[in-house]
PDB file of C-alpha atoms in Angstrom:
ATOM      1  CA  UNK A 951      38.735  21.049  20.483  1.00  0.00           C
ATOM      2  CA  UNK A 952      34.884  22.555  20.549  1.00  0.00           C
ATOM      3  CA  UNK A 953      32.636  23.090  17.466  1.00  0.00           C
ATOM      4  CA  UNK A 954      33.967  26.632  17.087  1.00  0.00           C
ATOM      5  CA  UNK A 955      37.669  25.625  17.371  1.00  0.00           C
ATOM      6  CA  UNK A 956      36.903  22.969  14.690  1.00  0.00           C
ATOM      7  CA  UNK A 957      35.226  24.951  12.620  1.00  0.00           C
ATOM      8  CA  UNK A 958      38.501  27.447  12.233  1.00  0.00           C
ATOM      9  CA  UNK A 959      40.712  24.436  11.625  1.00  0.00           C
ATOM     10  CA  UNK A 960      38.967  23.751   8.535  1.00  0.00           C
ATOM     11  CA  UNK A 961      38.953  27.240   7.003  1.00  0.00           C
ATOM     12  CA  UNK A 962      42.438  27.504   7.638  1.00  0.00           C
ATOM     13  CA  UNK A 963      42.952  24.768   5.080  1.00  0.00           C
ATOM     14  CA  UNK A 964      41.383  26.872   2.543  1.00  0.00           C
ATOM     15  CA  UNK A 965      42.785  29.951   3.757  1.00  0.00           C
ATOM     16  CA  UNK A 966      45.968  28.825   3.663  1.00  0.00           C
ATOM     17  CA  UNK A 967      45.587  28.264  -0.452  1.00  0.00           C
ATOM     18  CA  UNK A 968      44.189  31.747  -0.755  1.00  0.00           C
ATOM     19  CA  UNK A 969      47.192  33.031   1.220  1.00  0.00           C
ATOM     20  CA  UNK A 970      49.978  31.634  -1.069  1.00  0.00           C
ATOM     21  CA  UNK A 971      47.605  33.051  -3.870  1.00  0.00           C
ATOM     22  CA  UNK A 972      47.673  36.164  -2.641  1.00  0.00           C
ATOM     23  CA  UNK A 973      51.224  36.018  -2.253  1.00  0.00           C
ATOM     24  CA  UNK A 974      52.022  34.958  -5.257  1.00  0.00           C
ATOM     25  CA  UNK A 975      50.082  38.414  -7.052  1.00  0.00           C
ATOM     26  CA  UNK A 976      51.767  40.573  -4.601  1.00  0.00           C
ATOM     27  CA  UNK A 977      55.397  39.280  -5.901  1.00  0.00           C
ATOM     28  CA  UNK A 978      54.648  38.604  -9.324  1.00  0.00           C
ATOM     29  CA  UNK A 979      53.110  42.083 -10.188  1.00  0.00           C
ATOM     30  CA  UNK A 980      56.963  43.347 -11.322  1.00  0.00           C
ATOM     31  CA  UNK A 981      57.614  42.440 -14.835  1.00  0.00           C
ATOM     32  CA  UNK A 982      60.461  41.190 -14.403  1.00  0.00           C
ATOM     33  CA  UNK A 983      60.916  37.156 -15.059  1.00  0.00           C
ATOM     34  CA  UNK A 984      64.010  36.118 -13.388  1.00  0.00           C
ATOM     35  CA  UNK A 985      62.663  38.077 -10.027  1.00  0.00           C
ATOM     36  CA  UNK A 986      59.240  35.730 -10.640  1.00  0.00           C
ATOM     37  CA  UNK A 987      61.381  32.895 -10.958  1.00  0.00           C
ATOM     38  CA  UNK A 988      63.443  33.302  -8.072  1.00  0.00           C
ATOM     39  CA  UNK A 989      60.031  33.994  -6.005  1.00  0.00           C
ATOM     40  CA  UNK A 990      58.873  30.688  -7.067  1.00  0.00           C
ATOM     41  CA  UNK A 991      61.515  28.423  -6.906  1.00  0.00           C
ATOM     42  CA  UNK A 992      61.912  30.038  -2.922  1.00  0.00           C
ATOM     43  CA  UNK A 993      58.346  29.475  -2.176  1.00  0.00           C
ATOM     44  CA  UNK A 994      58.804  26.124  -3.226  1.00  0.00           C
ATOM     45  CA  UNK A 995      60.728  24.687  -1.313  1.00  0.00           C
ATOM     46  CA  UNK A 996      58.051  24.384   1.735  1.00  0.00           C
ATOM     47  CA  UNK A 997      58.164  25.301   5.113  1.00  0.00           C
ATOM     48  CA  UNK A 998      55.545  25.280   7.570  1.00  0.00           C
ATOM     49  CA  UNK A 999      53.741  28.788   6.815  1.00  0.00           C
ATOM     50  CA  UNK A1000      53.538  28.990  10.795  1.00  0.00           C
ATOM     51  CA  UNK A1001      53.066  32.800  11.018  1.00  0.00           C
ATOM     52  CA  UNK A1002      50.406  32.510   8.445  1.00  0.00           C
ATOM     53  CA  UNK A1003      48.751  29.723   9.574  1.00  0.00           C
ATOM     54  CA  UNK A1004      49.042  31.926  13.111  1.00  0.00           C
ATOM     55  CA  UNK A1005      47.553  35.382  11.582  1.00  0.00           C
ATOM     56  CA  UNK A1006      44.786  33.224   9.817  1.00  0.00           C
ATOM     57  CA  UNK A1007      43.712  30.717  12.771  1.00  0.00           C
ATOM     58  CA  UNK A1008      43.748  34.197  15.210  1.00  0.00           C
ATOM     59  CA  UNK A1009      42.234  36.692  12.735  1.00  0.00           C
ATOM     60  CA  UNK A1010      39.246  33.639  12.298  1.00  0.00           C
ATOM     61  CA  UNK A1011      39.006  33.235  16.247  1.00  0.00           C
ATOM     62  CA  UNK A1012      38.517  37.364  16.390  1.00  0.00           C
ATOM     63  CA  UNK A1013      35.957  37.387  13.846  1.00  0.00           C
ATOM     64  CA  UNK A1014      38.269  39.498  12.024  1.00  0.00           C
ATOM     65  CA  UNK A1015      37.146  40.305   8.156  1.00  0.00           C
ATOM     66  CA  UNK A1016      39.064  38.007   5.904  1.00  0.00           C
ATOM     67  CA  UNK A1017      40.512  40.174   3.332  1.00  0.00           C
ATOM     68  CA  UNK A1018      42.098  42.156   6.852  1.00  0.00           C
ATOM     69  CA  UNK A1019      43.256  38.599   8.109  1.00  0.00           C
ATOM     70  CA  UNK A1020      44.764  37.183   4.585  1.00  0.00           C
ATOM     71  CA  UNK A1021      46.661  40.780   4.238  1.00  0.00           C
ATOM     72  CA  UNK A1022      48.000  40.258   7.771  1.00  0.00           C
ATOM     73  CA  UNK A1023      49.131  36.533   7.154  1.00  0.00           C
ATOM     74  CA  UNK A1024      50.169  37.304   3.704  1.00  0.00           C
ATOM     75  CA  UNK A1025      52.544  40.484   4.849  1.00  0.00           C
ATOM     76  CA  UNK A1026      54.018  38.133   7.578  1.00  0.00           C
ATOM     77  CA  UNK A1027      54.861  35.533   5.549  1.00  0.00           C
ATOM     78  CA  UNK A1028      56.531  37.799   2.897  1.00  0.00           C
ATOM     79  CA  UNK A1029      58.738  39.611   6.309  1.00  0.00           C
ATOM     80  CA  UNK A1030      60.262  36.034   7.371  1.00  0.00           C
ATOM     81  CA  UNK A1031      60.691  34.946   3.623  1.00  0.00           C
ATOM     82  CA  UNK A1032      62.717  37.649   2.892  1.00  0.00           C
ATOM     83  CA  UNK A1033      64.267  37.291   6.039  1.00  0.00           C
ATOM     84  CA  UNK A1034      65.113  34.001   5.184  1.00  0.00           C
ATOM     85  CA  UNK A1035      66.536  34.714   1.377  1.00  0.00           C
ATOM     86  CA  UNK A1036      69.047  37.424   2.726  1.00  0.00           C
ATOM     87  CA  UNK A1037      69.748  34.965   5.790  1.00  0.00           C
ATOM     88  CA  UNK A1038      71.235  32.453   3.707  1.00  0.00           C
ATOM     89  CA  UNK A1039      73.390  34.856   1.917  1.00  0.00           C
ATOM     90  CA  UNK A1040      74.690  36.678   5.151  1.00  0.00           C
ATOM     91  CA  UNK A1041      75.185  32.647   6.500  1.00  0.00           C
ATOM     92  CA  UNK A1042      77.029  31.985   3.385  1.00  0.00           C
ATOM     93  CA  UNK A1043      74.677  28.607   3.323  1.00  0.00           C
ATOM     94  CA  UNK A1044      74.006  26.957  -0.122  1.00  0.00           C
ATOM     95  CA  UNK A1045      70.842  24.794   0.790  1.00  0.00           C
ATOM     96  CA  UNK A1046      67.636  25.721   2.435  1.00  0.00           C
ATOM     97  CA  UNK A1047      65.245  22.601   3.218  1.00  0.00           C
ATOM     98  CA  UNK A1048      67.484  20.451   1.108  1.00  0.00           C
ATOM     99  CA  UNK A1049      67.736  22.050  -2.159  1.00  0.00           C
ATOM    100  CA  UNK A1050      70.134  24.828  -3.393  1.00  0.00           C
ATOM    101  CA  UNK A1051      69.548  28.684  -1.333  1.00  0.00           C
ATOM    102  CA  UNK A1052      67.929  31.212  -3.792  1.00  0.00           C
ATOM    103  CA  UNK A1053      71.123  32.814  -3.612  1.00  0.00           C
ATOM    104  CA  UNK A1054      73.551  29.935  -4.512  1.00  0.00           C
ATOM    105  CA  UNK A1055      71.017  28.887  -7.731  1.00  0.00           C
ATOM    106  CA  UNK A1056      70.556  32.466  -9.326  1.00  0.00           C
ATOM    107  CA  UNK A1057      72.917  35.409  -7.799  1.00  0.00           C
ATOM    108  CA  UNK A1058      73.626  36.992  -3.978  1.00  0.00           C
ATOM    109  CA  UNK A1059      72.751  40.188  -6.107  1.00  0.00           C
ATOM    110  CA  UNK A1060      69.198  38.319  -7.316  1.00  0.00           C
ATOM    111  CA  UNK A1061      68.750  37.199  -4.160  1.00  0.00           C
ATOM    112  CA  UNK A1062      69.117  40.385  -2.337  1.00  0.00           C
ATOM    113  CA  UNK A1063      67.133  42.031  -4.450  1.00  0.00           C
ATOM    114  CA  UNK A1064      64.356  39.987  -4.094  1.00  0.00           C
ATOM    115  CA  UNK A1065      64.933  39.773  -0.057  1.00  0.00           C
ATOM    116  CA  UNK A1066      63.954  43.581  -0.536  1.00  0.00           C
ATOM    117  CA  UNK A1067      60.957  43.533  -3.068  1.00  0.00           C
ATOM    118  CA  UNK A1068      59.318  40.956  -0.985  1.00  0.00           C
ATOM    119  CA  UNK A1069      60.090  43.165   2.389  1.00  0.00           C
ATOM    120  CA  UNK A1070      58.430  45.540  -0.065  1.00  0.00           C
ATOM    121  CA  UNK A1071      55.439  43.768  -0.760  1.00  0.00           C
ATOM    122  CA  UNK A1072      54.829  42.991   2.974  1.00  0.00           C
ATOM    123  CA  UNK A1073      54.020  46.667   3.686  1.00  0.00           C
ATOM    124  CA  UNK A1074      51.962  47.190   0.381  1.00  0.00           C
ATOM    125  CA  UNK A1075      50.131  43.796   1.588  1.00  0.00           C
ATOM    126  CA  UNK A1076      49.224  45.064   5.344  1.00  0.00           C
ATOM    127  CA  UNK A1077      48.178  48.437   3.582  1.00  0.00           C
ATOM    128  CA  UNK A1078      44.960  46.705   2.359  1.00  0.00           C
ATOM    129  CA  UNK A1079      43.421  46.263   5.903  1.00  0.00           C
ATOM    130  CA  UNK A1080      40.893  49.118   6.159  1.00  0.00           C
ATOM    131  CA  UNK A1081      41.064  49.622   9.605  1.00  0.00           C
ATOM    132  CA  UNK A1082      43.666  51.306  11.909  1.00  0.00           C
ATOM    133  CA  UNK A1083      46.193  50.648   9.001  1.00  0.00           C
ATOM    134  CA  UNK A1084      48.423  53.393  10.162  1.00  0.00           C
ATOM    135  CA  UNK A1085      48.894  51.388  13.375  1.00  0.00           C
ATOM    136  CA  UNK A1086      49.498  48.086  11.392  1.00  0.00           C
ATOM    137  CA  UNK A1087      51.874  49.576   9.277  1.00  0.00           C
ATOM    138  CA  UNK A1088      53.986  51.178  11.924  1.00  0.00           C
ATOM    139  CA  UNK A1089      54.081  47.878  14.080  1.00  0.00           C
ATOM    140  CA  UNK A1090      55.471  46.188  11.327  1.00  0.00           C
ATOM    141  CA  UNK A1091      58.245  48.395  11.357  1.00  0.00           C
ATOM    142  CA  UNK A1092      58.848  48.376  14.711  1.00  0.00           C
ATOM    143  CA  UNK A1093      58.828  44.638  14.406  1.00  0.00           C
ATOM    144  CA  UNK A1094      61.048  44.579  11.388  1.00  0.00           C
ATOM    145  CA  UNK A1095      63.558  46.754  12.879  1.00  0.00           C
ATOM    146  CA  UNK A1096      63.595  44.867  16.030  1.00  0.00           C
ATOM    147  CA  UNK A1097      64.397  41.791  13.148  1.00  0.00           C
ATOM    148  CA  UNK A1098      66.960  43.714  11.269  1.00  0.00           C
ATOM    149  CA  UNK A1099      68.537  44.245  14.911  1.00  0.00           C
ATOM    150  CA  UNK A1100      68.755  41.106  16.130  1.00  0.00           C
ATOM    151  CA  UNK A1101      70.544  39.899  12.692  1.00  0.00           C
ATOM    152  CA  UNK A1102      73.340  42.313  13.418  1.00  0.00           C
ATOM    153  CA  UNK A1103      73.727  41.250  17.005  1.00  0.00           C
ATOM    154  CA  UNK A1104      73.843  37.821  15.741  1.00  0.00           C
ATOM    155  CA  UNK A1105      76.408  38.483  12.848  1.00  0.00           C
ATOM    156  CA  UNK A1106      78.459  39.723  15.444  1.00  0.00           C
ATOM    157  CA  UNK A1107      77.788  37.361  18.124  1.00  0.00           C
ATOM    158  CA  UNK A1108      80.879  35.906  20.019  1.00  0.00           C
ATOM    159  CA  UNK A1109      79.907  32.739  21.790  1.00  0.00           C
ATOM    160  CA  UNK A1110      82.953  32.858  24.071  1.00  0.00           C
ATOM    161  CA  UNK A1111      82.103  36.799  25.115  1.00  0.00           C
ATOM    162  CA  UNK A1112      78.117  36.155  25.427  1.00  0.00           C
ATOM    163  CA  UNK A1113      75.906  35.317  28.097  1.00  0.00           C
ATOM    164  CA  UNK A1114      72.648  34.120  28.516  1.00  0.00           C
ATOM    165  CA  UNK A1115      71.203  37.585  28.915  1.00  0.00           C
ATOM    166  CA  UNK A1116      72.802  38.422  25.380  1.00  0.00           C
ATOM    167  CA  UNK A1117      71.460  35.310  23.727  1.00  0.00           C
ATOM    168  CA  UNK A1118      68.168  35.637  25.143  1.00  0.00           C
ATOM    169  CA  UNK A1119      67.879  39.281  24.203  1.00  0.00           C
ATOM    170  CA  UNK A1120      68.924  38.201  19.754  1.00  0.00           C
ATOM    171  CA  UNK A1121      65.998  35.454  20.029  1.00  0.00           C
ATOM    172  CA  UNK A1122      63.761  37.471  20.936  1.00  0.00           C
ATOM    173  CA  UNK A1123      64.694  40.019  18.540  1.00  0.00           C
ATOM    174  CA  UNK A1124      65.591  38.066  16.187  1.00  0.00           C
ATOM    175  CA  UNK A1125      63.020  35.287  16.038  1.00  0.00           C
ATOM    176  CA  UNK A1126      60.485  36.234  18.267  1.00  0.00           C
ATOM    177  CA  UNK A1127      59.604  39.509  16.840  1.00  0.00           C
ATOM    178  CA  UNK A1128      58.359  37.871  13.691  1.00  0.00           C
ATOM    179  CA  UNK A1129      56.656  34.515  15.654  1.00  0.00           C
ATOM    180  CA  UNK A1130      54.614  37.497  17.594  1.00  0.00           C
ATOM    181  CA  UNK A1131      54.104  39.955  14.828  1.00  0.00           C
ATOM    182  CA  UNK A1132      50.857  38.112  13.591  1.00  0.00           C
ATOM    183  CA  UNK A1133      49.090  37.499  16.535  1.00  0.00           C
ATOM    184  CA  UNK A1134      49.954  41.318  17.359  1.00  0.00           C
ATOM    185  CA  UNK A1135      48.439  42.696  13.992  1.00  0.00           C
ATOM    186  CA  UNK A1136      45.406  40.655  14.666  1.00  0.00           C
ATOM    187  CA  UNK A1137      44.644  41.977  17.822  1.00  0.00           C
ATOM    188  CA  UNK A1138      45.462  45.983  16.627  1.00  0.00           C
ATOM    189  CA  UNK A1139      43.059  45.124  13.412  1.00  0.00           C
ATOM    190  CA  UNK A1140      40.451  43.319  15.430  1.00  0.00           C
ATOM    191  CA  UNK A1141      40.228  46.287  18.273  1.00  0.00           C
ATOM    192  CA  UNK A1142      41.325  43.942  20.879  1.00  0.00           C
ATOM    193  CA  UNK A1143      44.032  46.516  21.908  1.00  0.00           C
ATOM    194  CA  UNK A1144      44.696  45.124  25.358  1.00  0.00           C
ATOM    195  CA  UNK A1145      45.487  42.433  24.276  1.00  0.00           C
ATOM    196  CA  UNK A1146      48.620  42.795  22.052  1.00  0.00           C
ATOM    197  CA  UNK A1147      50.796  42.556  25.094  1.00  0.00           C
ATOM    198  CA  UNK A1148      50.087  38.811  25.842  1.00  0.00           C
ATOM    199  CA  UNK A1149      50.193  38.382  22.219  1.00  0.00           C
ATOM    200  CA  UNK A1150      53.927  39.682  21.697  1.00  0.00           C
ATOM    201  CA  UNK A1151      54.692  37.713  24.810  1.00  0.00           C
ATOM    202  CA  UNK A1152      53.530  34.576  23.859  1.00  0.00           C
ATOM    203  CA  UNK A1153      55.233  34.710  20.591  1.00  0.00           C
ATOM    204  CA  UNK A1154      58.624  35.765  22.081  1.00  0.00           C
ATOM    205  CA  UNK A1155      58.201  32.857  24.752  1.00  0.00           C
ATOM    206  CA  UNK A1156      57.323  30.380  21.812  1.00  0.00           C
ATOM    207  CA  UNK A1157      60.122  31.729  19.920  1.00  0.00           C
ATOM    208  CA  UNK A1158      63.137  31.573  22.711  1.00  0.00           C
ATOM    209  CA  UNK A1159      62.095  28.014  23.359  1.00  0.00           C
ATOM    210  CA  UNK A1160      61.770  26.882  19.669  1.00  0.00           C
ATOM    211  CA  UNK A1161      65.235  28.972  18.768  1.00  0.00           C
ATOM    212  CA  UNK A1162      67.013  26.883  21.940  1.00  0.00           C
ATOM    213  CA  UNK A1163      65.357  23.679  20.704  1.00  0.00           C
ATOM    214  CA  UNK A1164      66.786  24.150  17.453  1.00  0.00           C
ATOM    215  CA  UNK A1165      70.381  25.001  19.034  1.00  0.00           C
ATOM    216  CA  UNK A1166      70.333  21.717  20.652  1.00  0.00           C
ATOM    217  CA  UNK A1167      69.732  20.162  17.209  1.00  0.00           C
ATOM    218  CA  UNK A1168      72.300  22.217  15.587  1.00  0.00           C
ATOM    219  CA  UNK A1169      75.279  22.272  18.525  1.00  0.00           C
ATOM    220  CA  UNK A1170      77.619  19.932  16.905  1.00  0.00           C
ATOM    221  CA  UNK A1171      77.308  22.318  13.325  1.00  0.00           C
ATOM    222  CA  UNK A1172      77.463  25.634  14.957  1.00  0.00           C
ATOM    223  CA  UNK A1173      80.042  24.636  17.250  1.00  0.00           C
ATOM    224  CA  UNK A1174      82.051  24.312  13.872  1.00  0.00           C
ATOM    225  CA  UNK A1175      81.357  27.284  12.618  1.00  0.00           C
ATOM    226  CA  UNK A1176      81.098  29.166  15.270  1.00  0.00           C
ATOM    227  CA  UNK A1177      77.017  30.356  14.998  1.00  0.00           C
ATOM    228  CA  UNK A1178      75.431  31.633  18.003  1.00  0.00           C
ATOM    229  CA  UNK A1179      73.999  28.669  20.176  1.00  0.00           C
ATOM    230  CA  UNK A1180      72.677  28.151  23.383  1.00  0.00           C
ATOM    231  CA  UNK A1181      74.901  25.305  24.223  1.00  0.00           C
ATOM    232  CA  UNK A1182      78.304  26.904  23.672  1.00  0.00           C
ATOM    233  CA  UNK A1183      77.132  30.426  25.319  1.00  0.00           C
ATOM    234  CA  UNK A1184      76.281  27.912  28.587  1.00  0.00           C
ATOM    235  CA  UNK A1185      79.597  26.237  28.527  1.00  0.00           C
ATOM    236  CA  UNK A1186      81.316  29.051  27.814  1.00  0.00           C
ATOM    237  CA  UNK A1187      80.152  30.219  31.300  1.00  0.00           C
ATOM    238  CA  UNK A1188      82.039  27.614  32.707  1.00  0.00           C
ATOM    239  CA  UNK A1189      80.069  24.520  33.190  1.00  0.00           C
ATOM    240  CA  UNK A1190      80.615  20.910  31.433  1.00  0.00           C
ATOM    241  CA  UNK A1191      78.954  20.447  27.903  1.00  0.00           C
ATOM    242  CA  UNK A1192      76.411  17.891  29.548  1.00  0.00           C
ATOM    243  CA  UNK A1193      75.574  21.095  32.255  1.00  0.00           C
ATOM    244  CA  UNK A1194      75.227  22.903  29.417  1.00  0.00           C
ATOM    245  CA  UNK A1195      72.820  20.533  27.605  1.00  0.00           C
ATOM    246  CA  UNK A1196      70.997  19.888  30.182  1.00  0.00           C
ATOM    247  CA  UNK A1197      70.253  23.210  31.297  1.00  0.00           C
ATOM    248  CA  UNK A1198      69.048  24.299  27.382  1.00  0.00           C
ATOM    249  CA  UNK A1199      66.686  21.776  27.910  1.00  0.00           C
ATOM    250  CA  UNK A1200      65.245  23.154  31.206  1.00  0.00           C
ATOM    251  CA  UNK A1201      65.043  26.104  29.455  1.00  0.00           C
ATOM    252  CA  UNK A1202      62.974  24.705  26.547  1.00  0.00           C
ATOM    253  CA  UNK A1203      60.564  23.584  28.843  1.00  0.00           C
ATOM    254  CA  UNK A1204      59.886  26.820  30.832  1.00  0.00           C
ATOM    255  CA  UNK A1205      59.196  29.078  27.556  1.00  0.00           C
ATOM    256  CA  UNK A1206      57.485  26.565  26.213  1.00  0.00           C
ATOM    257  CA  UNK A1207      55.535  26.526  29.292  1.00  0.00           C
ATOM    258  CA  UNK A1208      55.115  30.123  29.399  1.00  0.00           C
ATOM    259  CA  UNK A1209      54.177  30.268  25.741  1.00  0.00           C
ATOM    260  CA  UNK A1210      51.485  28.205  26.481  1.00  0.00           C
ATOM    261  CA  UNK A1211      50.165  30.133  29.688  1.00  0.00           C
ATOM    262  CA  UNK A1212      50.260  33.417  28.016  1.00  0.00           C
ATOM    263  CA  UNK A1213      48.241  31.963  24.374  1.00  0.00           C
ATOM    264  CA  UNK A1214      45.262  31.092  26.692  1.00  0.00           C
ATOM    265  CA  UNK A1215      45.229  34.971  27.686  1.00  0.00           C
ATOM    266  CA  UNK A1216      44.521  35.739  24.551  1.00  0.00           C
ATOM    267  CA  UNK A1217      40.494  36.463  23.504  1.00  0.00           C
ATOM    268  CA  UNK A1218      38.331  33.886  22.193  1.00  0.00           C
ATOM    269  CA  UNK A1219      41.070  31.038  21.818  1.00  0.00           C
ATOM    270  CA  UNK A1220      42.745  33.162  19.398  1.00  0.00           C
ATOM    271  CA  UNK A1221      45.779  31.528  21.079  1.00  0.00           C
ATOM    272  CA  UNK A1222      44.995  28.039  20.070  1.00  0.00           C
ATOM    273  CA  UNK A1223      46.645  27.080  17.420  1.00  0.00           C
ATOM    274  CA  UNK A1224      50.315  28.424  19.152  1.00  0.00           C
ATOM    275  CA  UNK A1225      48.825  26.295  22.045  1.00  0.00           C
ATOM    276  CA  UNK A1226      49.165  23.055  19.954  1.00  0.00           C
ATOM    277  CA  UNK A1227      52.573  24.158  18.689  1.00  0.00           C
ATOM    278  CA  UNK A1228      54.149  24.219  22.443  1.00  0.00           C
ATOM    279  CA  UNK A1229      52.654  21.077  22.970  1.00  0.00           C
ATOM    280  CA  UNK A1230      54.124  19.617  19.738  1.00  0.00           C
ATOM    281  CA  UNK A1231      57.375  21.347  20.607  1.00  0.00           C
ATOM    282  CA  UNK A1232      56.860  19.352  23.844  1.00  0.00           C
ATOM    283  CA  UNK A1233      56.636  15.718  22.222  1.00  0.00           C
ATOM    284  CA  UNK A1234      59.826  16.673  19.796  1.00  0.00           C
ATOM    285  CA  UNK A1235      61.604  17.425  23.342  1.00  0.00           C
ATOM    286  CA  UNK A1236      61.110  14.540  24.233  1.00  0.00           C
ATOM    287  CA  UNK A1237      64.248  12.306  23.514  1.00  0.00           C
ATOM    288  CA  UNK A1238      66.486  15.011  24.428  1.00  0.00           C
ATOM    289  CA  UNK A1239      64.786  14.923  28.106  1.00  0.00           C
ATOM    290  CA  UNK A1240      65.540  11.255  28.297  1.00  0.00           C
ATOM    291  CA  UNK A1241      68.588  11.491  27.338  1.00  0.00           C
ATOM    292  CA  UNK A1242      69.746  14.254  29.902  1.00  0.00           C
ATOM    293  CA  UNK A1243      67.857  11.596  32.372  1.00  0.00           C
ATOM    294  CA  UNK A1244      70.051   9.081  31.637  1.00  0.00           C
ATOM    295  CA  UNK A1245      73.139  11.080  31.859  1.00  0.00           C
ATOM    296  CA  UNK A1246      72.418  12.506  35.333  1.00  0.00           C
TER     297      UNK A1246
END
């Protein structure tokens, strides 16, 4: 890491505060108690603020202003947590990170609403960037519709009548529309225009490998109740579950990979920080690679 990259690592840190500040006045400007409630107690319960930490560590490397780079980071953030909130209710599951879903503690109805407000807020955040804000507004729609989309497709996913093609094409809707949506906002509000292509590709490569690697985790759970996953759309091709295994893993590796190629595209190490990510999605690989090497 140089001086410069170093230099962005520790303002992220502080960044990062004035982020969930700013988050926190966006959602907590409706009177309404059991709404600010609800937005707390979700906030809460952690998670690793990685399109944030994304907008904030680009929108630094850019030289972008900082009130343009916290209303980018803070408008993501809101996107996937409401994402999240109506996610649990449409999944019908009661925790989230090991405490009770918003939904399951106060009301589907609270919960939905609040999934809304904060989609909301998200759009009244990204409104605050000065510059081409007609252009950042729009992309978020694009990019929440492309969201919204790839929920539907997976609410009505059938592992036994998918293929790869299928599964590939709800990640990347799904998850990898919101994993490139902040590097893509920074490069519209920074001018670097030609550049928003490598960024939605990188984040769509991160996000297909990341989604896979957490299908592996998850086989034996979504097997039971029958969730989209990467494992059982493989064996449902008609290979062995080890094939099947084994060939998620492969995949892992070559979006990771290409993650990774296409983040050093992007100008003045803006990509970094989704750089370090594939290489600690890498190391968490790990024991799943040695296992499939011992099987074989």
């Amino acid at each position: 890491m140089n001086i410069h990259e170093n230099s962005i690592s520790i303002q992220l840190q502080g960044l990062l505060k004035e982020c969930e500040i700013k988050i926190s006045q966006q959602l907590n400007q409706v009177d309404n108690p059991i709404l600010q409630e609800l937005f707390t107690y979700h906030l809460a319960s952690g998670g690793g603020r990685n399109r944030a930490k994304l907008a904030l560590y680009s929108g630094c490397a850019v030289n972008l202003a900082k009130k343009d780079t916290l209303a980018i980071a803070a408008a993501c953030e809101m996107i996937h947590n409401a994402s999240l909130l109506h996610d649990d209710i449409q999944d019908g599951d009661t925790h989230r990170r090991g405490r009770e879903a918003a939904w399951s503690r106060f009301s589907i109805n609270d919960a939905m609403c609040a999934g809304t407000l904060m989609l909301s807020a998200a759009y009244a955040s990204v409104s605050e960037a000065p510059l081409a804000t007609a252009k950042l507004v729009q992309h978020v729609h694009d990019r929440t519709a492309q969201l919204i989309s790839g929920q539907v497709f997976d609410l009505n996913h059938d592992n036994q009548q998918s293929n790869l093609d299928q599964y590939l094409k709800i990640a990347i809707q799904k998850s990898g529309s919101l994993m490139a949506l902040p590097l893509e906002l920074v490069m519209i509000a920074s001018g670097n225009h030609a550049s928003v292509l490598a960024a939605r590709q990188a984040g769509e490569s991160f996000a297909v490998a990341y989604q896979i690697f957490d299908d592996l985790q998850d086989q034996h759970k979504d097997l039971v109740n029958d969730s989209c996953n990467i494992v059982c759309v493989l064996e449902a091709s008609g290979i062995s579950r080890q094939s099947a295994e084994l060939q998620a893993v492969l995949l892992v590796e070559f979006y990771t990979q290409k993650a990774l190629e296409q983040s050093q595209s992007l100008p003045n190490n803006s990509g970094q920080l989704l750089g370090e990510m594939c290489h600690q999605l890498s190391n968490a690989l790990t024991p799943f690679t040695a296992q499939e090497a011992m099987q074989a």
